[in-house]
């Protein structure tokens, strides 16, 4: 069974939730005597204030997206370096065997520019294995163990950056989920306190009643 997507319970931005919550605290402190009859003590209000600060200190989705984008850019740049290293080897293979030969195709570099990350990783490893296999024939054309070692190192770096980029995606999803959960809890308290405020001032003061309206 697919898990239901977590959504915000409020119909405004997180920044507005923060501002409304801070404003509500000010109103409750002004009307503290009336709120004490409903069990809203200074300790309860302090806990609410701490929740607001915790929510405010959480990284925004924009920060998570920026971190994810940076990891993606690093991964893509490493992928381009890996492709150049593969092409460097394949240029020597082409000189020896020709681009239409079975030996050239054995390296598996067809459609290199459109390969997925996973396909590119496999191709890099395949080129290293095939390069070692045909090393004696390719040495006269400049293939060396150093070139294959460089390709292996770039492949390892690319693989690590793929994992890092996937981790950043996951971290952003967790961060977003945590922010929604804490935001919803904050909104629940905001709504409860606002309902108390409108109850107190419903038939007493229109101005103060309006101070506790969450939505106009």
PDB file of C-alpha atoms in Angstrom:
ATOM      1  CA  UNK A   1       0.000   0.000   0.000  1.00  0.00           C
ATOM      2  CA  UNK A   2       1.414   3.383  -1.030  1.00  0.00           C
ATOM      3  CA  UNK A   3       2.005   5.792   1.834  1.00  0.00           C
ATOM      4  CA  UNK A   4      -0.100   8.945   1.654  1.00  0.00           C
ATOM      5  CA  UNK A   5       1.892  12.049   0.805  1.00  0.00           C
ATOM      6  CA  UNK A   6       2.425  14.353   3.769  1.00  0.00           C
ATOM      7  CA  UNK A   7       0.896  17.795   3.193  1.00  0.00           C
ATOM      8  CA  UNK A   8       0.671  21.069   5.105  1.00  0.00           C
ATOM      9  CA  UNK A   9      -2.494  21.692   7.086  1.00  0.00           C
ATOM     10  CA  UNK A  10      -2.294  25.444   6.567  1.00  0.00           C
ATOM     11  CA  UNK A  11      -3.001  27.497   3.453  1.00  0.00           C
ATOM     12  CA  UNK A  12      -0.131  29.971   3.635  1.00  0.00           C
ATOM     13  CA  UNK A  13       3.652  29.894   3.524  1.00  0.00           C
ATOM     14  CA  UNK A  14       5.933  28.771   6.334  1.00  0.00           C
ATOM     15  CA  UNK A  15       7.098  32.376   6.709  1.00  0.00           C
ATOM     16  CA  UNK A  16       3.516  33.532   7.269  1.00  0.00           C
ATOM     17  CA  UNK A  17       2.987  30.735   9.805  1.00  0.00           C
ATOM     18  CA  UNK A  18       6.018  32.002  11.705  1.00  0.00           C
ATOM     19  CA  UNK A  19       4.814  35.615  11.638  1.00  0.00           C
ATOM     20  CA  UNK A  20       1.262  34.710  12.697  1.00  0.00           C
ATOM     21  CA  UNK A  21       2.608  32.579  15.553  1.00  0.00           C
ATOM     22  CA  UNK A  22       4.891  35.349  16.832  1.00  0.00           C
ATOM     23  CA  UNK A  23       2.066  37.870  16.597  1.00  0.00           C
ATOM     24  CA  UNK A  24      -0.247  35.544  18.499  1.00  0.00           C
ATOM     25  CA  UNK A  25       2.215  35.285  21.368  1.00  0.00           C
ATOM     26  CA  UNK A  26       2.230  39.063  21.639  1.00  0.00           C
ATOM     27  CA  UNK A  27      -1.569  39.133  21.763  1.00  0.00           C
ATOM     28  CA  UNK A  28      -1.736  36.374  24.387  1.00  0.00           C
ATOM     29  CA  UNK A  29       0.845  38.142  26.559  1.00  0.00           C
ATOM     30  CA  UNK A  30      -1.279  41.285  26.357  1.00  0.00           C
ATOM     31  CA  UNK A  31      -4.379  39.285  27.337  1.00  0.00           C
ATOM     32  CA  UNK A  32      -2.593  36.865  29.651  1.00  0.00           C
ATOM     33  CA  UNK A  33      -5.053  37.262  32.520  1.00  0.00           C
ATOM     34  CA  UNK A  34      -7.958  36.119  30.332  1.00  0.00           C
ATOM     35  CA  UNK A  35      -5.981  33.190  28.908  1.00  0.00           C
ATOM     36  CA  UNK A  36      -5.001  31.859  32.313  1.00  0.00           C
ATOM     37  CA  UNK A  37      -8.623  30.844  32.835  1.00  0.00           C
ATOM     38  CA  UNK A  38      -8.107  28.449  29.902  1.00  0.00           C
ATOM     39  CA  UNK A  39      -4.928  26.956  31.307  1.00  0.00           C
ATOM     40  CA  UNK A  40      -2.574  28.959  29.098  1.00  0.00           C
ATOM     41  CA  UNK A  41       0.162  29.713  31.596  1.00  0.00           C
ATOM     42  CA  UNK A  42       3.487  31.426  31.009  1.00  0.00           C
ATOM     43  CA  UNK A  43       5.089  27.960  30.845  1.00  0.00           C
ATOM     44  CA  UNK A  44       2.695  26.861  28.107  1.00  0.00           C
ATOM     45  CA  UNK A  45       3.385  30.063  26.208  1.00  0.00           C
ATOM     46  CA  UNK A  46       7.142  29.578  26.581  1.00  0.00           C
ATOM     47  CA  UNK A  47       6.856  26.065  25.127  1.00  0.00           C
ATOM     48  CA  UNK A  48       4.930  27.497  22.175  1.00  0.00           C
ATOM     49  CA  UNK A  49       7.627  30.146  21.691  1.00  0.00           C
ATOM     50  CA  UNK A  50      10.326  27.452  21.698  1.00  0.00           C
ATOM     51  CA  UNK A  51       8.393  25.537  19.038  1.00  0.00           C
ATOM     52  CA  UNK A  52       8.265  28.657  16.883  1.00  0.00           C
ATOM     53  CA  UNK A  53      12.024  29.134  17.210  1.00  0.00           C
ATOM     54  CA  UNK A  54      12.678  25.465  16.375  1.00  0.00           C
ATOM     55  CA  UNK A  55      10.532  25.804  13.266  1.00  0.00           C
ATOM     56  CA  UNK A  56      12.262  29.025  12.249  1.00  0.00           C
ATOM     57  CA  UNK A  57      15.728  27.494  12.653  1.00  0.00           C
ATOM     58  CA  UNK A  58      14.963  24.545  10.372  1.00  0.00           C
ATOM     59  CA  UNK A  59      16.610  24.659   6.915  1.00  0.00           C
ATOM     60  CA  UNK A  60      14.233  25.804   4.207  1.00  0.00           C
ATOM     61  CA  UNK A  61      13.373  23.743   1.149  1.00  0.00           C
ATOM     62  CA  UNK A  62      15.365  26.259  -0.909  1.00  0.00           C
ATOM     63  CA  UNK A  63      18.477  25.394   1.102  1.00  0.00           C
ATOM     64  CA  UNK A  64      17.875  21.687   0.585  1.00  0.00           C
ATOM     65  CA  UNK A  65      17.345  22.244  -3.134  1.00  0.00           C
ATOM     66  CA  UNK A  66      20.548  24.278  -3.367  1.00  0.00           C
ATOM     67  CA  UNK A  67      22.548  21.505  -1.705  1.00  0.00           C
ATOM     68  CA  UNK A  68      20.969  18.940  -4.038  1.00  0.00           C
ATOM     69  CA  UNK A  69      21.725  21.058  -7.112  1.00  0.00           C
ATOM     70  CA  UNK A  70      25.367  21.484  -6.063  1.00  0.00           C
ATOM     71  CA  UNK A  71      25.765  17.721  -5.667  1.00  0.00           C
ATOM     72  CA  UNK A  72      24.141  17.183  -9.072  1.00  0.00           C
ATOM     73  CA  UNK A  73      26.472  19.679 -10.733  1.00  0.00           C
ATOM     74  CA  UNK A  74      29.522  17.999  -9.179  1.00  0.00           C
ATOM     75  CA  UNK A  75      28.295  14.582 -10.310  1.00  0.00           C
ATOM     76  CA  UNK A  76      27.627  15.801 -13.859  1.00  0.00           C
ATOM     77  CA  UNK A  77      31.054  17.464 -14.078  1.00  0.00           C
ATOM     78  CA  UNK A  78      32.719  14.224 -12.969  1.00  0.00           C
ATOM     79  CA  UNK A  79      30.681  12.353 -15.577  1.00  0.00           C
ATOM     80  CA  UNK A  80      32.001  14.624 -18.321  1.00  0.00           C
ATOM     81  CA  UNK A  81      35.563  14.063 -17.137  1.00  0.00           C
ATOM     82  CA  UNK A  82      34.945  10.318 -17.192  1.00  0.00           C
ATOM     83  CA  UNK A  83      33.639  10.497 -20.769  1.00  0.00           C
ATOM     84  CA  UNK A  84      36.735  12.420 -21.871  1.00  0.00           C
ATOM     85  CA  UNK A  85      38.952   9.772 -20.304  1.00  0.00           C
ATOM     86  CA  UNK A  86      37.017   7.016 -22.087  1.00  0.00           C
ATOM     87  CA  UNK A  87      37.308   8.880 -25.406  1.00  0.00           C
ATOM     88  CA  UNK A  88      41.041   9.243 -24.831  1.00  0.00           C
ATOM     89  CA  UNK A  89      41.365   5.466 -24.625  1.00  0.00           C
ATOM     90  CA  UNK A  90      38.947   4.822 -27.467  1.00  0.00           C
ATOM     91  CA  UNK A  91      40.834   7.119 -29.792  1.00  0.00           C
ATOM     92  CA  UNK A  92      43.774   4.728 -29.531  1.00  0.00           C
ATOM     93  CA  UNK A  93      41.496   1.698 -29.957  1.00  0.00           C
ATOM     94  CA  UNK A  94      40.080   3.239 -33.135  1.00  0.00           C
ATOM     95  CA  UNK A  95      43.573   3.818 -34.558  1.00  0.00           C
ATOM     96  CA  UNK A  96      44.462   0.178 -34.017  1.00  0.00           C
ATOM     97  CA  UNK A  97      41.255  -1.691 -34.847  1.00  0.00           C
ATOM     98  CA  UNK A  98      39.010   0.766 -36.689  1.00  0.00           C
ATOM     99  CA  UNK A  99      35.644   2.044 -35.508  1.00  0.00           C
ATOM    100  CA  UNK A 100      33.642  -0.672 -37.320  1.00  0.00           C
ATOM    101  CA  UNK A 101      35.628  -3.600 -35.954  1.00  0.00           C
ATOM    102  CA  UNK A 102      34.277  -6.161 -33.514  1.00  0.00           C
ATOM    103  CA  UNK A 103      37.202  -5.381 -31.219  1.00  0.00           C
ATOM    104  CA  UNK A 104      36.258  -1.696 -31.082  1.00  0.00           C
ATOM    105  CA  UNK A 105      32.625  -2.565 -30.362  1.00  0.00           C
ATOM    106  CA  UNK A 106      33.821  -4.949 -27.658  1.00  0.00           C
ATOM    107  CA  UNK A 107      34.653  -1.892 -25.527  1.00  0.00           C
ATOM    108  CA  UNK A 108      30.924  -1.019 -25.361  1.00  0.00           C
ATOM    109  CA  UNK A 109      31.164   2.730 -25.897  1.00  0.00           C
ATOM    110  CA  UNK A 110      28.257   3.005 -28.358  1.00  0.00           C
ATOM    111  CA  UNK A 111      26.095   6.118 -27.746  1.00  0.00           C
ATOM    112  CA  UNK A 112      28.423   7.259 -24.976  1.00  0.00           C
ATOM    113  CA  UNK A 113      26.990  10.782 -24.951  1.00  0.00           C
ATOM    114  CA  UNK A 114      23.444   9.593 -24.152  1.00  0.00           C
ATOM    115  CA  UNK A 115      24.223   6.933 -21.580  1.00  0.00           C
ATOM    116  CA  UNK A 116      22.683   7.114 -18.126  1.00  0.00           C
ATOM    117  CA  UNK A 117      24.895   7.421 -15.065  1.00  0.00           C
ATOM    118  CA  UNK A 118      24.625   3.692 -14.405  1.00  0.00           C
ATOM    119  CA  UNK A 119      25.404   2.831 -18.039  1.00  0.00           C
ATOM    120  CA  UNK A 120      28.392   5.189 -18.039  1.00  0.00           C
ATOM    121  CA  UNK A 121      29.809   3.513 -14.952  1.00  0.00           C
ATOM    122  CA  UNK A 122      29.497   0.076 -16.523  1.00  0.00           C
ATOM    123  CA  UNK A 123      31.056   1.344 -19.748  1.00  0.00           C
ATOM    124  CA  UNK A 124      34.046   2.796 -17.893  1.00  0.00           C
ATOM    125  CA  UNK A 125      34.696  -0.476 -16.099  1.00  0.00           C
ATOM    126  CA  UNK A 126      34.294  -2.387 -19.362  1.00  0.00           C
ATOM    127  CA  UNK A 127      36.799  -0.129 -21.141  1.00  0.00           C
ATOM    128  CA  UNK A 128      39.362  -0.756 -18.387  1.00  0.00           C
ATOM    129  CA  UNK A 129      38.896  -4.528 -18.588  1.00  0.00           C
ATOM    130  CA  UNK A 130      39.041  -4.547 -22.398  1.00  0.00           C
ATOM    131  CA  UNK A 131      42.008  -2.177 -22.343  1.00  0.00           C
ATOM    132  CA  UNK A 132      43.985  -4.570 -20.203  1.00  0.00           C
ATOM    133  CA  UNK A 133      42.956  -7.471 -22.436  1.00  0.00           C
ATOM    134  CA  UNK A 134      44.212  -5.745 -25.612  1.00  0.00           C
ATOM    135  CA  UNK A 135      47.089  -3.900 -23.915  1.00  0.00           C
ATOM    136  CA  UNK A 136      49.886  -5.498 -25.913  1.00  0.00           C
ATOM    137  CA  UNK A 137      48.268  -4.523 -29.210  1.00  0.00           C
ATOM    138  CA  UNK A 138      47.453  -0.978 -28.061  1.00  0.00           C
ATOM    139  CA  UNK A 139      50.745  -0.023 -26.429  1.00  0.00           C
ATOM    140  CA  UNK A 140      52.195   1.158 -29.778  1.00  0.00           C
ATOM    141  CA  UNK A 141      49.240   3.576 -30.015  1.00  0.00           C
ATOM    142  CA  UNK A 142      49.885   5.124 -26.599  1.00  0.00           C
ATOM    143  CA  UNK A 143      47.706   3.087 -24.280  1.00  0.00           C
ATOM    144  CA  UNK A 144      49.359   2.745 -20.879  1.00  0.00           C
ATOM    145  CA  UNK A 145      48.542   1.351 -17.470  1.00  0.00           C
ATOM    146  CA  UNK A 146      48.548   4.949 -16.226  1.00  0.00           C
ATOM    147  CA  UNK A 147      45.714   5.892 -18.588  1.00  0.00           C
ATOM    148  CA  UNK A 148      43.624   2.919 -17.456  1.00  0.00           C
ATOM    149  CA  UNK A 149      44.407   3.701 -13.816  1.00  0.00           C
ATOM    150  CA  UNK A 150      43.257   7.280 -14.359  1.00  0.00           C
ATOM    151  CA  UNK A 151      40.032   5.980 -15.908  1.00  0.00           C
ATOM    152  CA  UNK A 152      39.508   3.724 -12.891  1.00  0.00           C
ATOM    153  CA  UNK A 153      40.038   6.622 -10.483  1.00  0.00           C
ATOM    154  CA  UNK A 154      37.600   8.842 -12.374  1.00  0.00           C
ATOM    155  CA  UNK A 155      35.079   6.012 -12.404  1.00  0.00           C
ATOM    156  CA  UNK A 156      35.367   5.625  -8.627  1.00  0.00           C
ATOM    157  CA  UNK A 157      34.985   9.370  -8.097  1.00  0.00           C
ATOM    158  CA  UNK A 158      31.928   9.461 -10.358  1.00  0.00           C
ATOM    159  CA  UNK A 159      30.355   6.549  -8.507  1.00  0.00           C
ATOM    160  CA  UNK A 160      30.916   8.257  -5.150  1.00  0.00           C
ATOM    161  CA  UNK A 161      29.350  11.482  -6.429  1.00  0.00           C
ATOM    162  CA  UNK A 162      26.320   9.566  -7.717  1.00  0.00           C
ATOM    163  CA  UNK A 163      25.799   8.181  -4.220  1.00  0.00           C
ATOM    164  CA  UNK A 164      26.347  11.610  -2.692  1.00  0.00           C
ATOM    165  CA  UNK A 165      23.809  13.189  -5.052  1.00  0.00           C
ATOM    166  CA  UNK A 166      21.235  10.501  -4.238  1.00  0.00           C
ATOM    167  CA  UNK A 167      21.885  11.088  -0.532  1.00  0.00           C
ATOM    168  CA  UNK A 168      21.224  14.810  -0.953  1.00  0.00           C
ATOM    169  CA  UNK A 169      17.916  14.035  -2.659  1.00  0.00           C
ATOM    170  CA  UNK A 170      16.957  11.784   0.255  1.00  0.00           C
ATOM    171  CA  UNK A 171      18.099  14.333   2.838  1.00  0.00           C
ATOM    172  CA  UNK A 172      15.985  17.002   1.180  1.00  0.00           C
ATOM    173  CA  UNK A 173      12.919  14.751   1.263  1.00  0.00           C
ATOM    174  CA  UNK A 174      13.462  13.977   4.960  1.00  0.00           C
ATOM    175  CA  UNK A 175      14.047  17.649   5.741  1.00  0.00           C
ATOM    176  CA  UNK A 176      10.862  18.626   3.914  1.00  0.00           C
ATOM    177  CA  UNK A 177       8.875  15.956   5.731  1.00  0.00           C
ATOM    178  CA  UNK A 178      10.231  17.049   9.129  1.00  0.00           C
ATOM    179  CA  UNK A 179       9.419  20.684   8.366  1.00  0.00           C
ATOM    180  CA  UNK A 180       5.849  19.789   7.417  1.00  0.00           C
ATOM    181  CA  UNK A 181       5.378  17.715  10.577  1.00  0.00           C
ATOM    182  CA  UNK A 182       6.692  20.458  12.853  1.00  0.00           C
ATOM    183  CA  UNK A 183       4.795  23.117  10.905  1.00  0.00           C
ATOM    184  CA  UNK A 184       1.541  21.197  11.239  1.00  0.00           C
ATOM    185  CA  UNK A 185       2.081  20.766  14.980  1.00  0.00           C
ATOM    186  CA  UNK A 186       2.794  24.488  15.289  1.00  0.00           C
ATOM    187  CA  UNK A 187      -0.320  25.324  13.279  1.00  0.00           C
ATOM    188  CA  UNK A 188      -2.409  23.062  15.526  1.00  0.00           C
ATOM    189  CA  UNK A 189      -1.284  24.994  18.606  1.00  0.00           C
ATOM    190  CA  UNK A 190      -1.754  28.297  16.798  1.00  0.00           C
ATOM    191  CA  UNK A 191      -5.312  27.288  15.889  1.00  0.00           C
ATOM    192  CA  UNK A 192      -6.114  26.144  19.434  1.00  0.00           C
ATOM    193  CA  UNK A 193      -4.857  29.391  20.959  1.00  0.00           C
ATOM    194  CA  UNK A 194      -6.595  31.476  18.305  1.00  0.00           C
ATOM    195  CA  UNK A 195      -9.886  29.692  19.015  1.00  0.00           C
ATOM    196  CA  UNK A 196      -9.502  30.504  22.701  1.00  0.00           C
ATOM    197  CA  UNK A 197      -8.867  34.143  21.806  1.00  0.00           C
ATOM    198  CA  UNK A 198     -11.965  34.433  19.617  1.00  0.00           C
ATOM    199  CA  UNK A 199     -13.993  32.721  22.327  1.00  0.00           C
ATOM    200  CA  UNK A 200     -12.803  35.221  24.925  1.00  0.00           C
ATOM    201  CA  UNK A 201     -13.464  38.334  22.849  1.00  0.00           C
ATOM    202  CA  UNK A 202     -16.434  37.258  20.675  1.00  0.00           C
ATOM    203  CA  UNK A 203     -18.980  39.451  22.431  1.00  0.00           C
ATOM    204  CA  UNK A 204     -16.582  41.756  24.261  1.00  0.00           C
ATOM    205  CA  UNK A 205     -14.212  43.437  21.798  1.00  0.00           C
ATOM    206  CA  UNK A 206     -14.380  43.282  18.012  1.00  0.00           C
ATOM    207  CA  UNK A 207     -10.845  44.640  17.675  1.00  0.00           C
ATOM    208  CA  UNK A 208      -9.351  42.012  19.973  1.00  0.00           C
ATOM    209  CA  UNK A 209     -11.541  39.321  18.397  1.00  0.00           C
ATOM    210  CA  UNK A 210     -10.021  40.173  15.005  1.00  0.00           C
ATOM    211  CA  UNK A 211      -6.523  39.886  16.503  1.00  0.00           C
ATOM    212  CA  UNK A 212      -7.115  36.142  16.886  1.00  0.00           C
ATOM    213  CA  UNK A 213      -8.461  35.416  13.416  1.00  0.00           C
ATOM    214  CA  UNK A 214      -6.001  33.230  11.510  1.00  0.00           C
ATOM    215  CA  UNK A 215      -7.734  33.737   8.179  1.00  0.00           C
ATOM    216  CA  UNK A 216      -9.446  36.989   7.294  1.00  0.00           C
TER     217      UNK A 216
END
